[in-house]
PDB file of C-alpha atoms in Angstrom:
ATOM      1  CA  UNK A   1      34.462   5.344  33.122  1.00 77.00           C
ATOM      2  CA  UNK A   2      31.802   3.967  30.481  1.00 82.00           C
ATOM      3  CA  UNK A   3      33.229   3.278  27.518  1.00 88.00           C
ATOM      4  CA  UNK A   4      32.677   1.569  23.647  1.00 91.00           C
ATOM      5  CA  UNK A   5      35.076   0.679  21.715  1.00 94.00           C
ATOM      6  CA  UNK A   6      34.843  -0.383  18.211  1.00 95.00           C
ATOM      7  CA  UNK A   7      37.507  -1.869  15.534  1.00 96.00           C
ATOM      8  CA  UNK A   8      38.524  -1.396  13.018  1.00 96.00           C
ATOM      9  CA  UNK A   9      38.049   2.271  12.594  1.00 91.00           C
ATOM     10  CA  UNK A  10      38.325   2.163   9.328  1.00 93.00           C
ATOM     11  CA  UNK A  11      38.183  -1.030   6.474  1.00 95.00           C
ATOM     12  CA  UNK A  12      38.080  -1.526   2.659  1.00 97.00           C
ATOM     13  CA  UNK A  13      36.727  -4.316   0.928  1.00 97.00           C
ATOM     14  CA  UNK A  14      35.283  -5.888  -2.112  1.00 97.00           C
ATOM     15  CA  UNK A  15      31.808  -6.433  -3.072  1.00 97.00           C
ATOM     16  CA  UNK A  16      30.824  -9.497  -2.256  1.00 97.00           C
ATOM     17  CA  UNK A  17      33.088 -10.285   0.958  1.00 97.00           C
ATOM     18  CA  UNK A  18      31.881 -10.765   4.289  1.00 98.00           C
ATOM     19  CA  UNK A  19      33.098  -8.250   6.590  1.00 98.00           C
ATOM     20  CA  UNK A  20      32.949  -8.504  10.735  1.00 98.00           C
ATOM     21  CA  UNK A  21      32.753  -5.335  12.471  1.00 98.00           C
ATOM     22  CA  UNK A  22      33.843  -5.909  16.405  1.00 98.00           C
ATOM     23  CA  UNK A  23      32.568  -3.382  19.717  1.00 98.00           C
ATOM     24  CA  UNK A  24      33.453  -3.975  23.133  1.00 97.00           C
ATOM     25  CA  UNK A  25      31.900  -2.095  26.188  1.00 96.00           C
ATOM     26  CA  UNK A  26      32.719  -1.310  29.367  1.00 94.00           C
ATOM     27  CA  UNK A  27      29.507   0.019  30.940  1.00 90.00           C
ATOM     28  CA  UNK A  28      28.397  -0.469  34.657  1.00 87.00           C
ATOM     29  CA  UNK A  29      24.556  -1.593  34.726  1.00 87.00           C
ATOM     30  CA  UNK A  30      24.051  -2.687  31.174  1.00 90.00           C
ATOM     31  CA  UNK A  31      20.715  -2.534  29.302  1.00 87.00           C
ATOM     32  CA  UNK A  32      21.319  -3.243  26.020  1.00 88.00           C
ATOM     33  CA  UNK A  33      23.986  -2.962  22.942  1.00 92.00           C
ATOM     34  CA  UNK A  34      22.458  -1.126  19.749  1.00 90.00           C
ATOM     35  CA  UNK A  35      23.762  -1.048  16.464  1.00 93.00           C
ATOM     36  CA  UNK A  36      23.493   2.006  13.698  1.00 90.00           C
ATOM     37  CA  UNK A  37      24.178   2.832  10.544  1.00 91.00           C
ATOM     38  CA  UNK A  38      25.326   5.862   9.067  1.00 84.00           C
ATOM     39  CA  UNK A  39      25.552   6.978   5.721  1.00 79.00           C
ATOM     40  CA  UNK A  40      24.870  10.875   5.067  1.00 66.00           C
ATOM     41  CA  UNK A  41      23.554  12.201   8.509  1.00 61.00           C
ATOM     42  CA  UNK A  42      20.870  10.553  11.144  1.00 68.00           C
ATOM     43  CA  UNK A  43      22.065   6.752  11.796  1.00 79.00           C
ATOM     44  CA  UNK A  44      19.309   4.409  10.913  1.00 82.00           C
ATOM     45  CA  UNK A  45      18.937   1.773  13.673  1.00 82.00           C
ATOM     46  CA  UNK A  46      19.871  -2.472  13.052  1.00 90.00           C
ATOM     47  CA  UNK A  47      19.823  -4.093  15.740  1.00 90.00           C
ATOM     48  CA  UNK A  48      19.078  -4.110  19.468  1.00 89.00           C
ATOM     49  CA  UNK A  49      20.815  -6.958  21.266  1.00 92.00           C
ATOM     50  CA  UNK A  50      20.093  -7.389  24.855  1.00 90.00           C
ATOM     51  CA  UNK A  51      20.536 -11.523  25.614  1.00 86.00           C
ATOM     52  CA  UNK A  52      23.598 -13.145  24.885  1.00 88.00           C
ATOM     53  CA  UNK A  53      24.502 -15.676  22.184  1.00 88.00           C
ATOM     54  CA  UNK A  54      21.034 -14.799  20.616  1.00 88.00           C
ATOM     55  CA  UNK A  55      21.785 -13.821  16.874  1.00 92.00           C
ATOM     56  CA  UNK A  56      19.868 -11.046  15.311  1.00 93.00           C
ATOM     57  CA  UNK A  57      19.400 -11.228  11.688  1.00 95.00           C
ATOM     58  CA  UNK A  58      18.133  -8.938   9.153  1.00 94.00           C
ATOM     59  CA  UNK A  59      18.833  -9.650   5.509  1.00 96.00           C
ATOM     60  CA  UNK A  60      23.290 -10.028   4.648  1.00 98.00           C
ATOM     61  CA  UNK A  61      23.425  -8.459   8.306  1.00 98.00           C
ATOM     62  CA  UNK A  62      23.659 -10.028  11.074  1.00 97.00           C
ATOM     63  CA  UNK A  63      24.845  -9.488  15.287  1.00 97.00           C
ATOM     64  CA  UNK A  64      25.286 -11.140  17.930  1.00 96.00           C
ATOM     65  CA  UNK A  65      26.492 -10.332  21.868  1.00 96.00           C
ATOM     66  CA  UNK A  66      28.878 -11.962  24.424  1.00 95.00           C
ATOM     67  CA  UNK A  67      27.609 -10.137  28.230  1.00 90.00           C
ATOM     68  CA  UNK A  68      30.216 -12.141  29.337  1.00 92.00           C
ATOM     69  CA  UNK A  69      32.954 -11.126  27.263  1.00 92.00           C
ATOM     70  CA  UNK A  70      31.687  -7.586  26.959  1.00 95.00           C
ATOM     71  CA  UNK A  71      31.824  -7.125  23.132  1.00 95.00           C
ATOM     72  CA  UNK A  72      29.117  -7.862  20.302  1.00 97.00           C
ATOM     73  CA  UNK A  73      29.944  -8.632  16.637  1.00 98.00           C
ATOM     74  CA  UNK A  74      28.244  -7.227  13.284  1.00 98.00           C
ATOM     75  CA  UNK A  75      28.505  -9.205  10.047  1.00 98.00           C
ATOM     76  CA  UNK A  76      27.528  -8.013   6.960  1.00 98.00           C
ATOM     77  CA  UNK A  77      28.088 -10.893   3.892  1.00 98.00           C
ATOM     78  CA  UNK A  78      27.855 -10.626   0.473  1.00 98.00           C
ATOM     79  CA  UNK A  79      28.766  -7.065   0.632  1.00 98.00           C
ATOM     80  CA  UNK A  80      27.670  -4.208  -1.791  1.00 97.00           C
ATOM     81  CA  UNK A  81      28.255  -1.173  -2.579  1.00 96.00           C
ATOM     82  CA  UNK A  82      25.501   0.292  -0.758  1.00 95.00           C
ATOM     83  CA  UNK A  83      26.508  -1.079   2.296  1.00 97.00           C
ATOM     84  CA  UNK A  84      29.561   1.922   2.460  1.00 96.00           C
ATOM     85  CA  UNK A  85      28.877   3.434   5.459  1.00 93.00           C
ATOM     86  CA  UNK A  86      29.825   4.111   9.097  1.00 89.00           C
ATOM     87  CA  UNK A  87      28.620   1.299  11.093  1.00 94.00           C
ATOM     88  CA  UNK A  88      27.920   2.655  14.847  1.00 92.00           C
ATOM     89  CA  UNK A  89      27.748   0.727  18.301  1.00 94.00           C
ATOM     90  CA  UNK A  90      26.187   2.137  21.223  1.00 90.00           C
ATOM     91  CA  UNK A  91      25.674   0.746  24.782  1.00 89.00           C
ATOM     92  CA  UNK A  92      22.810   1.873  26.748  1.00 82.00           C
ATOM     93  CA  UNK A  93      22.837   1.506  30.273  1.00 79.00           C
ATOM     94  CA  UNK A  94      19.746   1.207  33.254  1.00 78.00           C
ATOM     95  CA  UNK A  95      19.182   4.760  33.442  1.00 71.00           C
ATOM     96  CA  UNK A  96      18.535   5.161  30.072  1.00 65.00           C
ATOM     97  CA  UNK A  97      21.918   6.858  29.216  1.00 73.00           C
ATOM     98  CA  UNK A  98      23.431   5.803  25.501  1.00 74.00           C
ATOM     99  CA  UNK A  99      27.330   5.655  25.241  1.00 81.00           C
ATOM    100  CA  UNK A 100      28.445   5.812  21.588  1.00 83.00           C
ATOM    101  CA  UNK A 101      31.965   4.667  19.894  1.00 86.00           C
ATOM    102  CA  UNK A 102      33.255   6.526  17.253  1.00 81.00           C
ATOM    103  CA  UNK A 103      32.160   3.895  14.798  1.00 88.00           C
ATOM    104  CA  UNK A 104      33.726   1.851  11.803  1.00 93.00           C
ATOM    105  CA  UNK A 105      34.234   3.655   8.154  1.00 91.00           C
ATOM    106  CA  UNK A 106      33.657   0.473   6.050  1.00 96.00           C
ATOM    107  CA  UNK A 107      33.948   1.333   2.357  1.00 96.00           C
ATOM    108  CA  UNK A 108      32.938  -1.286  -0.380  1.00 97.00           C
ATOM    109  CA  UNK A 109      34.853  -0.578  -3.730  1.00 96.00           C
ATOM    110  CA  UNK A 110      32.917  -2.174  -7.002  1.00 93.00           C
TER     111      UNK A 110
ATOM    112  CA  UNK B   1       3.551   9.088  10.492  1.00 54.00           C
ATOM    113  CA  UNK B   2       5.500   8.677  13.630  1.00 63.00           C
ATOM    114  CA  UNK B   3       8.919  10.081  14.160  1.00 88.00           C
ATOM    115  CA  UNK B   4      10.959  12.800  15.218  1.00 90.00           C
ATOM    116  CA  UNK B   5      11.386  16.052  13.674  1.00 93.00           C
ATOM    117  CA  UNK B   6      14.027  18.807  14.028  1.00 93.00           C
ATOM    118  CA  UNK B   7      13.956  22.023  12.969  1.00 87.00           C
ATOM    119  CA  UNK B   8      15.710  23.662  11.399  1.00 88.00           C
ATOM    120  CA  UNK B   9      17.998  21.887   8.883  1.00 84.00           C
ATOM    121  CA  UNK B  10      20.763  24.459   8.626  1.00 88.00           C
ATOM    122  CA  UNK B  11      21.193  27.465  11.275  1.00 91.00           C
ATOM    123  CA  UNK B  12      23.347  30.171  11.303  1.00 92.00           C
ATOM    124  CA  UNK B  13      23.914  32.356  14.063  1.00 90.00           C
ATOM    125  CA  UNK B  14      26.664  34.890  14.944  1.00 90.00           C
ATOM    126  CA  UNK B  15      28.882  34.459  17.967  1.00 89.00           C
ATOM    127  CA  UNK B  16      27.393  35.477  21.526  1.00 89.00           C
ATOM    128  CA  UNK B  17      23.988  34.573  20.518  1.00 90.00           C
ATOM    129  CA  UNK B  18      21.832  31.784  22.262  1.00 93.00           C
ATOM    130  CA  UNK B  19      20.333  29.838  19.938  1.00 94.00           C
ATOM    131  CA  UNK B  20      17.248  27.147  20.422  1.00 95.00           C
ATOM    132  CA  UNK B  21      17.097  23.898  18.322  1.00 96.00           C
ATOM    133  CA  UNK B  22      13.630  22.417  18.418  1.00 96.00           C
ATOM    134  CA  UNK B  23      13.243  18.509  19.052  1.00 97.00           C
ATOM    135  CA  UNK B  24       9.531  16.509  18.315  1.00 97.00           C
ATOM    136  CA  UNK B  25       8.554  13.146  18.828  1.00 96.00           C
ATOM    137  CA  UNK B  26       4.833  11.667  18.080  1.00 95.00           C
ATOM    138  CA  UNK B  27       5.926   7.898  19.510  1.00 91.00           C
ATOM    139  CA  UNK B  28       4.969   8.367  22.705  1.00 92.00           C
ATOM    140  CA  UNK B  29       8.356   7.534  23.772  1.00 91.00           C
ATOM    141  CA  UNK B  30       9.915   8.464  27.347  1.00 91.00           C
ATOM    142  CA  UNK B  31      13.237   8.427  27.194  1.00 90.00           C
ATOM    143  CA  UNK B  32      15.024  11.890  24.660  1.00 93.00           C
ATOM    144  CA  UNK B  33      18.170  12.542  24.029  1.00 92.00           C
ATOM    145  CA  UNK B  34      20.621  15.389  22.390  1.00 95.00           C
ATOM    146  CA  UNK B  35      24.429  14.239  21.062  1.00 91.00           C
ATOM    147  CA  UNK B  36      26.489  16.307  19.163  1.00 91.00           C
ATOM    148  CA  UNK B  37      28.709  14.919  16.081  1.00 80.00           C
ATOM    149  CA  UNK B  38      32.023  16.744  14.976  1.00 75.00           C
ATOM    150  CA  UNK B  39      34.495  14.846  13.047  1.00 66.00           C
ATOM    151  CA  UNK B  40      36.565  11.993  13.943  1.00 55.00           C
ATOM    152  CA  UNK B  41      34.623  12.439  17.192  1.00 63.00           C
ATOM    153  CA  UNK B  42      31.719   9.979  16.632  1.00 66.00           C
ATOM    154  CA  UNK B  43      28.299  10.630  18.892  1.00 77.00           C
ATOM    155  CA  UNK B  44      28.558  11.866  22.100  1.00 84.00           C
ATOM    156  CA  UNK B  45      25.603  12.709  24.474  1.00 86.00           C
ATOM    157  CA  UNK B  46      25.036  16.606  25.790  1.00 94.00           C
ATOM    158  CA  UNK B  47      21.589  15.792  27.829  1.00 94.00           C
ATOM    159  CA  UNK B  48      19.338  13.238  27.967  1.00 92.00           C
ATOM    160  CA  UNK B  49      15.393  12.933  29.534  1.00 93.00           C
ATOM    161  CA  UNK B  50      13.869   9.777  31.176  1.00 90.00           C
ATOM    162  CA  UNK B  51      10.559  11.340  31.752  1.00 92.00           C
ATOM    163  CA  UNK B  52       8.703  14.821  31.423  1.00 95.00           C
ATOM    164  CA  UNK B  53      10.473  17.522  33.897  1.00 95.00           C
ATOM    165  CA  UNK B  54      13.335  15.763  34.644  1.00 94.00           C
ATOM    166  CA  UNK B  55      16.905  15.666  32.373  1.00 95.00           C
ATOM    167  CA  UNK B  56      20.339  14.556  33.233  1.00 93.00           C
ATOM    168  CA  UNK B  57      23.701  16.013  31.785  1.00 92.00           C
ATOM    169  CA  UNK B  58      25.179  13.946  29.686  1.00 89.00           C
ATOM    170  CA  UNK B  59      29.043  13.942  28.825  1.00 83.00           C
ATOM    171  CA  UNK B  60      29.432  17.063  27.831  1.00 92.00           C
ATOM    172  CA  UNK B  61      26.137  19.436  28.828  1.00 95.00           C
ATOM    173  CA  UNK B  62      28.696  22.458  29.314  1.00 95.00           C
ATOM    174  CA  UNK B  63      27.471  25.738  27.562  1.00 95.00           C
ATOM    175  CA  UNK B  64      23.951  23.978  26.656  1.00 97.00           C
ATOM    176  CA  UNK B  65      20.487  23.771  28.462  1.00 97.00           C
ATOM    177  CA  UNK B  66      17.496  22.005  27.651  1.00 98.00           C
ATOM    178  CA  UNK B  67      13.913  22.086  29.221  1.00 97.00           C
ATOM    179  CA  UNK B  68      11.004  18.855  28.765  1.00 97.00           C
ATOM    180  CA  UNK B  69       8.064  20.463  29.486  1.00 97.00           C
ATOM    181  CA  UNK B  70       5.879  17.827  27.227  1.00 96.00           C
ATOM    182  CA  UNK B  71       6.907  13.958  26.369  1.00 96.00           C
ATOM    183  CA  UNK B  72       6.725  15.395  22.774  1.00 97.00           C
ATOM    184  CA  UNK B  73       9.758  18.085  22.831  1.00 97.00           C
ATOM    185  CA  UNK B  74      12.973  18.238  24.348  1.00 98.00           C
ATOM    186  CA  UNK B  75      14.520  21.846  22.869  1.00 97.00           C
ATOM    187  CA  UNK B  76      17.936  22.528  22.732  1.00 97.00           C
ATOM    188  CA  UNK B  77      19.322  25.444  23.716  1.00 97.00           C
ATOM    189  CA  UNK B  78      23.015  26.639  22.899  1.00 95.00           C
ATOM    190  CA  UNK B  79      24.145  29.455  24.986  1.00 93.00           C
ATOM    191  CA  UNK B  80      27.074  32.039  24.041  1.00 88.00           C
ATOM    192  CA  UNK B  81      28.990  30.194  26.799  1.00 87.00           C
ATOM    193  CA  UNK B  82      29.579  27.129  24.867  1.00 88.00           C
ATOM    194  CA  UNK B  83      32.923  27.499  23.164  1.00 88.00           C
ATOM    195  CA  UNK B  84      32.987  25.520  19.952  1.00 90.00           C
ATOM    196  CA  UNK B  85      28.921  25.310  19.290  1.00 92.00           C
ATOM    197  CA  UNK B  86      29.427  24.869  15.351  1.00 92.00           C
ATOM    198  CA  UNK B  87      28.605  21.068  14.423  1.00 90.00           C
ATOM    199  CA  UNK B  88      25.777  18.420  13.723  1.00 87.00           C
ATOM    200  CA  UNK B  89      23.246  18.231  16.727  1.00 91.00           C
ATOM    201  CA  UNK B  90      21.345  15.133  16.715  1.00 91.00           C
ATOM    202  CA  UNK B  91      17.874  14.244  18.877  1.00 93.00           C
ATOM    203  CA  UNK B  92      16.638  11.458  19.774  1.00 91.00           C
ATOM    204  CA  UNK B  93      14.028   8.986  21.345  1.00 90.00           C
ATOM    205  CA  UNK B  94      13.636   5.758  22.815  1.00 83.00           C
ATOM    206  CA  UNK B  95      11.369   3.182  24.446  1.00 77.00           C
ATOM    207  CA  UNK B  96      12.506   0.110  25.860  1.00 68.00           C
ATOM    208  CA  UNK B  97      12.326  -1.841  22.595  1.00 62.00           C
ATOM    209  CA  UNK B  98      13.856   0.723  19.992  1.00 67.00           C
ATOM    210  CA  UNK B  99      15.909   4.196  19.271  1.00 70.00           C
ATOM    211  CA  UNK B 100      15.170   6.496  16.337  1.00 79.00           C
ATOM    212  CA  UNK B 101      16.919   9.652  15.565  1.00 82.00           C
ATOM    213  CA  UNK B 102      15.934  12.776  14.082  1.00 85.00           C
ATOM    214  CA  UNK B 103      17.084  14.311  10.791  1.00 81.00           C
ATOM    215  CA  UNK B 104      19.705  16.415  12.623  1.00 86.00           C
ATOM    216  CA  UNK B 105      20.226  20.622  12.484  1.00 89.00           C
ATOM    217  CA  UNK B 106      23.628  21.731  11.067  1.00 87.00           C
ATOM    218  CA  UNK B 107      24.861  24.432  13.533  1.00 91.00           C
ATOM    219  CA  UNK B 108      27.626  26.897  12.363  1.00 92.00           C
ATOM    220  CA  UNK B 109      28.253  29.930  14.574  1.00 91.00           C
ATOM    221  CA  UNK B 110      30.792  32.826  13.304  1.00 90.00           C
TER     222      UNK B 110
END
């Protein structure tokens, strides 16, 4: 069974850390590994990672993907409060279907 | 603008009633999806679309139907036979390239 699995569930930091946020897969013909974030209702999209050991970057965030190992990392440094949110990982497979995990509640405290 | 619309924000409906949730997209995208979000539950997919006229179930399509007569609109359609129908539906659309979501439509059925 298709599956994504992301730690922590939860995690509480300080401004200005850098937290890692970890998801591993298990999905038969996969496309590509997606990352979301969540903060009041629709996830806004980050990344789409689909080659491994390519880092994407965008601002304090940043992912990258091991197809070998299965899993793909998100790193957000220098932390701020506005970062709070649930981060989500999703893996989408060759027929276009999109398997979600049940995300990470990271909370930045002032 | 492009994006994808859902209407409406909030619906209300009593129990034993089928109720439709509209779904448009204006980025020419193939590929739209519906997941439902409860709780502690994270994501997870009811039906998805890989092309006009054609839509596969997704994990857990019982109690729902959906139609894709147009690329544009994939509606939603809750039927009295789906047991616990109050919670956060979620559309959305994707090319090859990116995903985007819709606003959402808060569902509560009493």
């Amino acid at each position: 069974e298709d599956k994504v699995v992301q730690s922590p569930l939860s995690l509480v930091v300080h401004e200005g850390d850098t937290v890692t946020l970890n998801c591993s897969y298990e999905v038969t013909n996969f496309r590509s590994l997606l990352w979301y974030k969540q903060e009041k209702k629709a996830p806004t999209f980050l990344f789409m990672l689909t080659s491994s050991g390519i880092e994407k970057k965008s601002g304090r965030l940043s992912s990258i993907l091991d197809k070998k190992e299965l899993f793909s990392i998100l790193n957000i440094t220098a932390t701020q409060t506005g970062d709070s949110a649930v981060y989500l990982c999703a893996v989408e497979d060759r027929d276009d279907k999109i398997i979600f995990g049940k995300g990470t509640r990271l909370h930045i405290l002032p | 603008d492009g994006g994808i619309t859902q209407s409406p924000k909030y619906l209300f409906r009593k129990e034993g009633q089928n109720v439709t949730l509209s779904c448009e997209q204006n980025l020419n995208h193939d590929a739209m999806y519906w997941y439902r979000q409860d709780p502690g539950q994270g994501l997870r997919l009811i039906y998805y679309s890989q092309i006009v006229n054609d839509f596969q179930k997704g994990d857990i399509a019982e109690g729902y139907s959906v139609s894709r007569e147009k690329k544009e609109s994939f509606p939603l359609t809750v039927t009295s036979a789906q047991k616990n129908p109050t919670a956060f539906y979620l559309c959305a659309s994707s090319s090859r390239d990116e995903q985007y979501f819709g606003p959402g439509t808060r569902l509560t059925v009493t």
